PDB file of C-alpha atoms in Angstrom:
ATOM      1  CA  MET A   1      25.767  11.475  -5.626  1.00 81.00           C
ATOM      2  CA  LYS A   2      24.783   9.719  -2.114  1.00 84.00           C
ATOM      3  CA  ARG A   3      26.765  10.082   0.861  1.00 87.00           C
ATOM      4  CA  ILE A   4      26.963   6.300   2.287  1.00 89.00           C
ATOM      5  CA  PHE A   5      28.350   4.914   5.373  1.00 90.00           C
ATOM      6  CA  ILE A   6      29.038   1.280   5.038  1.00 91.00           C
ATOM      7  CA  SER A   7      28.961  -0.373   8.348  1.00 92.00           C
ATOM      8  CA  PHE A   8      30.868  -4.092   8.386  1.00 91.00           C
ATOM      9  CA  ALA A   9      32.574  -6.786  10.691  1.00 92.00           C
ATOM     10  CA  LYS A  10      36.409  -5.927  10.956  1.00 89.00           C
ATOM     11  CA  GLU A  11      36.756  -9.414   9.556  1.00 92.00           C
ATOM     12  CA  ASP A  12      34.729  -8.611   6.300  1.00 93.00           C
ATOM     13  CA  SER A  13      36.673  -5.626   5.146  1.00 90.00           C
ATOM     14  CA  ASN A  14      36.906  -7.348   1.974  1.00 94.00           C
ATOM     15  CA  LEU A  15      33.257  -6.996   1.461  1.00 94.00           C
ATOM     16  CA  ARG A  16      33.570  -3.538   1.809  1.00 90.00           C
ATOM     17  CA  ASP A  17      35.993  -3.118  -0.604  1.00 91.00           C
ATOM     18  CA  LEU A  18      33.859  -5.395  -2.925  1.00 91.00           C
ATOM     19  CA  LEU A  19      30.923  -3.540  -2.508  1.00 90.00           C
ATOM     20  CA  VAL A  20      33.019   0.003  -3.013  1.00 87.00           C
ATOM     21  CA  GLY A  21      34.822  -1.373  -6.062  1.00 86.00           C
ATOM     22  CA  GLN A  22      31.647  -2.399  -7.612  1.00 84.00           C
ATOM     23  CA  ALA A  23      30.566   1.767  -6.917  1.00 82.00           C
ATOM     24  CA  ARG A  24      33.176   2.214  -9.036  1.00 82.00           C
ATOM     25  CA  ASN A  25      32.854  -0.158 -12.002  1.00 79.00           C
ATOM     26  CA  ASN A  26      32.187   1.581 -15.544  1.00 79.00           C
ATOM     27  CA  ASN A  27      28.650  -0.087 -16.256  1.00 75.00           C
ATOM     28  CA  SER A  28      27.930  -0.305 -12.245  1.00 76.00           C
ATOM     29  CA  PRO A  29      24.275   1.229 -11.987  1.00 72.00           C
ATOM     30  CA  PHE A  30      24.974   3.164  -9.016  1.00 73.00           C
ATOM     31  CA  GLU A  31      27.286   5.107  -7.268  1.00 72.00           C
ATOM     32  CA  PHE A  32      28.236   6.924  -4.019  1.00 76.00           C
ATOM     33  CA  VAL A  33      30.653   8.323  -1.916  1.00 70.00           C
ATOM     34  CA  ASP A  34      32.033   5.572   0.565  1.00 72.00           C
ATOM     35  CA  MET A  35      32.159   7.504   4.043  1.00 65.00           C
ATOM     36  CA  SER A  36      33.322   4.156   6.349  1.00 68.00           C
ATOM     37  CA  VAL A  37      35.402   3.675   9.322  1.00 64.00           C
ATOM     38  CA  LYS A  38      38.259   2.676   7.789  1.00 60.00           C
ATOM     39  CA  GLN A  39      40.619   2.500  10.966  1.00 60.00           C
ATOM     40  CA  ALA A  40      39.808   1.847  14.647  1.00 61.00           C
ATOM     41  CA  TRP A  41      39.727   5.246  16.198  1.00 56.00           C
ATOM     42  CA  ASP A  42      40.907   6.128  19.884  1.00 62.00           C
ATOM     43  CA  SER A  43      38.443   6.414  22.984  1.00 66.00           C
ATOM     44  CA  ALA A  44      36.078   8.668  21.138  1.00 78.00           C
ATOM     45  CA  TRP A  45      35.694   6.971  18.117  1.00 79.00           C
ATOM     46  CA  LYS A  46      31.493   6.822  18.948  1.00 82.00           C
ATOM     47  CA  THR A  47      32.050  10.585  19.022  1.00 84.00           C
ATOM     48  CA  ASN A  48      33.480  10.652  15.415  1.00 84.00           C
ATOM     49  CA  CYS A  49      31.798   8.022  14.152  1.00 86.00           C
ATOM     50  CA  ARG A  50      28.325   9.497  15.208  1.00 91.00           C
ATOM     51  CA  ARG A  51      29.015  12.792  13.686  1.00 89.00           C
ATOM     52  CA  LYS A  52      30.456  10.434  10.295  1.00 88.00           C
ATOM     53  CA  ILE A  53      26.729   8.809  10.173  1.00 92.00           C
ATOM     54  CA  LYS A  54      24.784  12.338  10.414  1.00 93.00           C
ATOM     55  CA  GLY A  55      26.550  13.511   7.711  1.00 91.00           C
ATOM     56  CA  CYS A  56      25.308  10.612   5.476  1.00 91.00           C
ATOM     57  CA  ASP A  57      21.810   9.732   3.098  1.00 92.00           C
ATOM     58  CA  GLY A  58      22.523   5.973   4.460  1.00 92.00           C
ATOM     59  CA  VAL A  59      24.040   3.125   5.537  1.00 94.00           C
ATOM     60  CA  ILE A  60      24.899  -0.146   3.938  1.00 93.00           C
ATOM     61  CA  ALA A  61      25.271  -2.792   6.887  1.00 95.00           C
ATOM     62  CA  LEU A  62      27.224  -5.955   5.353  1.00 95.00           C
ATOM     63  CA  ILE A  63      25.586  -8.528   7.363  1.00 95.00           C
ATOM     64  CA  THR A  64      27.397 -11.948   7.655  1.00 94.00           C
ATOM     65  CA  LYS A  65      28.118 -14.669  10.243  1.00 93.00           C
ATOM     66  CA  ASN A  66      30.721 -12.273  12.044  1.00 93.00           C
ATOM     67  CA  THR A  67      27.989  -9.480  12.428  1.00 92.00           C
ATOM     68  CA  LYS A  68      26.495 -11.072  15.405  1.00 91.00           C
ATOM     69  CA  ASN A  69      29.489 -10.284  17.942  1.00 91.00           C
ATOM     70  CA  ALA A  70      30.899  -6.983  16.000  1.00 90.00           C
ATOM     71  CA  ASP A  71      30.512  -4.367  18.493  1.00 88.00           C
ATOM     72  CA  GLY A  72      31.243  -1.465  16.276  1.00 88.00           C
ATOM     73  CA  GLU A  73      29.350  -2.685  13.460  1.00 91.00           C
ATOM     74  CA  LEU A  74      26.156  -3.438  15.752  1.00 93.00           C
ATOM     75  CA  TRP A  75      26.728   0.210  17.485  1.00 91.00           C
ATOM     76  CA  GLU A  76      27.008   2.179  13.950  1.00 91.00           C
ATOM     77  CA  ILE A  77      23.909   0.455  12.948  1.00 94.00           C
ATOM     78  CA  LYS A  78      22.042   1.621  16.092  1.00 94.00           C
ATOM     79  CA  CYS A  79      23.115   4.961  15.873  1.00 94.00           C
ATOM     80  CA  ALA A  80      22.111   5.291  12.379  1.00 94.00           C
ATOM     81  CA  LYS A  81      18.825   4.467  13.450  1.00 94.00           C
ATOM     82  CA  GLU A  82      18.916   7.241  16.589  1.00 95.00           C
ATOM     83  CA  GLU A  83      19.967   9.733  14.405  1.00 96.00           C
ATOM     84  CA  GLY A  84      16.662   9.135  11.876  1.00 95.00           C
ATOM     85  CA  ILE A  85      19.507   7.567   8.656  1.00 95.00           C
ATOM     86  CA  PRO A  86      18.145   4.858   6.652  1.00 94.00           C
ATOM     87  CA  CYS A  87      19.591   1.538   6.713  1.00 95.00           C
ATOM     88  CA  LEU A  88      19.608  -1.418   4.386  1.00 95.00           C
ATOM     89  CA  GLY A  89      20.920  -4.557   5.315  1.00 94.00           C
ATOM     90  CA  ILE A  90      23.298  -6.747   2.705  1.00 94.00           C
ATOM     91  CA  TRP A  91      24.016 -10.128   2.955  1.00 93.00           C
ATOM     92  CA  GLY A  92      27.753 -10.383   2.420  1.00 92.00           C
ATOM     93  CA  ASN A  93      27.476 -13.846   0.693  1.00 85.00           C
ATOM     94  CA  ASP A  94      24.913 -16.371  -0.896  1.00 80.00           C
ATOM     95  CA  ASN A  95      24.805 -19.075   2.198  1.00 79.00           C
ATOM     96  CA  HIS A  96      23.582 -17.227   4.571  1.00 77.00           C
ATOM     97  CA  TYR A  97      21.695 -19.968   6.537  1.00 76.00           C
ATOM     98  CA  GLY A  98      21.682 -19.469   9.646  1.00 75.00           C
ATOM     99  CA  VAL A  99      22.963 -15.921   9.778  1.00 83.00           C
ATOM    100  CA  SER A 100      20.597 -14.367  12.000  1.00 83.00           C
ATOM    101  CA  ILE A 101      19.629 -10.117  11.140  1.00 86.00           C
ATOM    102  CA  PRO A 102      20.352  -8.144  14.297  1.00 85.00           C
ATOM    103  CA  ASN A 103      18.279  -6.781  16.750  1.00 87.00           C
ATOM    104  CA  GLU A 104      19.860  -3.282  15.506  1.00 86.00           C
ATOM    105  CA  LEU A 105      18.187  -3.988  11.760  1.00 86.00           C
ATOM    106  CA  SER A 106      14.856  -5.635  12.732  1.00 81.00           C
ATOM    107  CA  SER A 107      12.875  -2.925  11.062  1.00 75.00           C
ATOM    108  CA  SER A 108      15.355  -2.257   7.706  1.00 78.00           C
ATOM    109  CA  GLN A 109      15.343  -3.967   5.055  1.00 77.00           C
ATOM    110  CA  MET A 110      17.430  -7.274   4.273  1.00 88.00           C
ATOM    111  CA  ARG A 111      18.163  -7.600   0.552  1.00 92.00           C
ATOM    112  CA  ASP A 112      20.679 -10.096  -1.348  1.00 92.00           C
ATOM    113  CA  TRP A 113      23.698  -8.173  -2.457  1.00 92.00           C
ATOM    114  CA  THR A 114      22.689  -7.423  -6.126  1.00 91.00           C
ATOM    115  CA  TRP A 115      23.185  -4.322  -8.277  1.00 87.00           C
ATOM    116  CA  SER A 116      19.718  -3.803  -8.750  1.00 90.00           C
ATOM    117  CA  ASN A 117      19.021  -4.190  -5.129  1.00 92.00           C
ATOM    118  CA  ILE A 118      21.501  -1.675  -4.004  1.00 90.00           C
ATOM    119  CA  SER A 119      20.646   0.783  -6.890  1.00 88.00           C
ATOM    120  CA  SER A 120      17.008   0.725  -6.201  1.00 92.00           C
ATOM    121  CA  TRP A 121      17.227   1.512  -2.573  1.00 92.00           C
ATOM    122  CA  LEU A 122      20.070   4.371  -3.574  1.00 89.00           C
ATOM    123  CA  ASN A 123      17.060   5.827  -5.589  1.00 90.00           C
ATOM    124  CA  ARG A 124      14.757   5.673  -2.685  1.00 93.00           C
ATOM    125  CA  ILE A 125      16.971   7.836  -0.151  1.00 89.00           C
TER     126      ILE A 125
END
């Protein structure tokens, strides 16, 4: 089973919950261990977060209109890139018109949120 860090804006925590729930669904074609940060850490959160990301097989970044102002999420994506951890950007909703891809994900895949997109990415890492 793959260890996956889910990066998301705190305003989008419900989307993280949905993604984790999908992976637990009996007929889901994918599964993973959620390693995301679920609560704010103290001033050493970047050190703790980097350690957690380094222990993962990949990072799924949930991208919405909130991402551009989500300093923590943007840092997590950048950290994954620095550590050589594969990243997949998933659009957090169907209507992503006007939502820009963060610079931190410029060299990563961006995909719609579908079971086949997620499972094919997980199978490649």
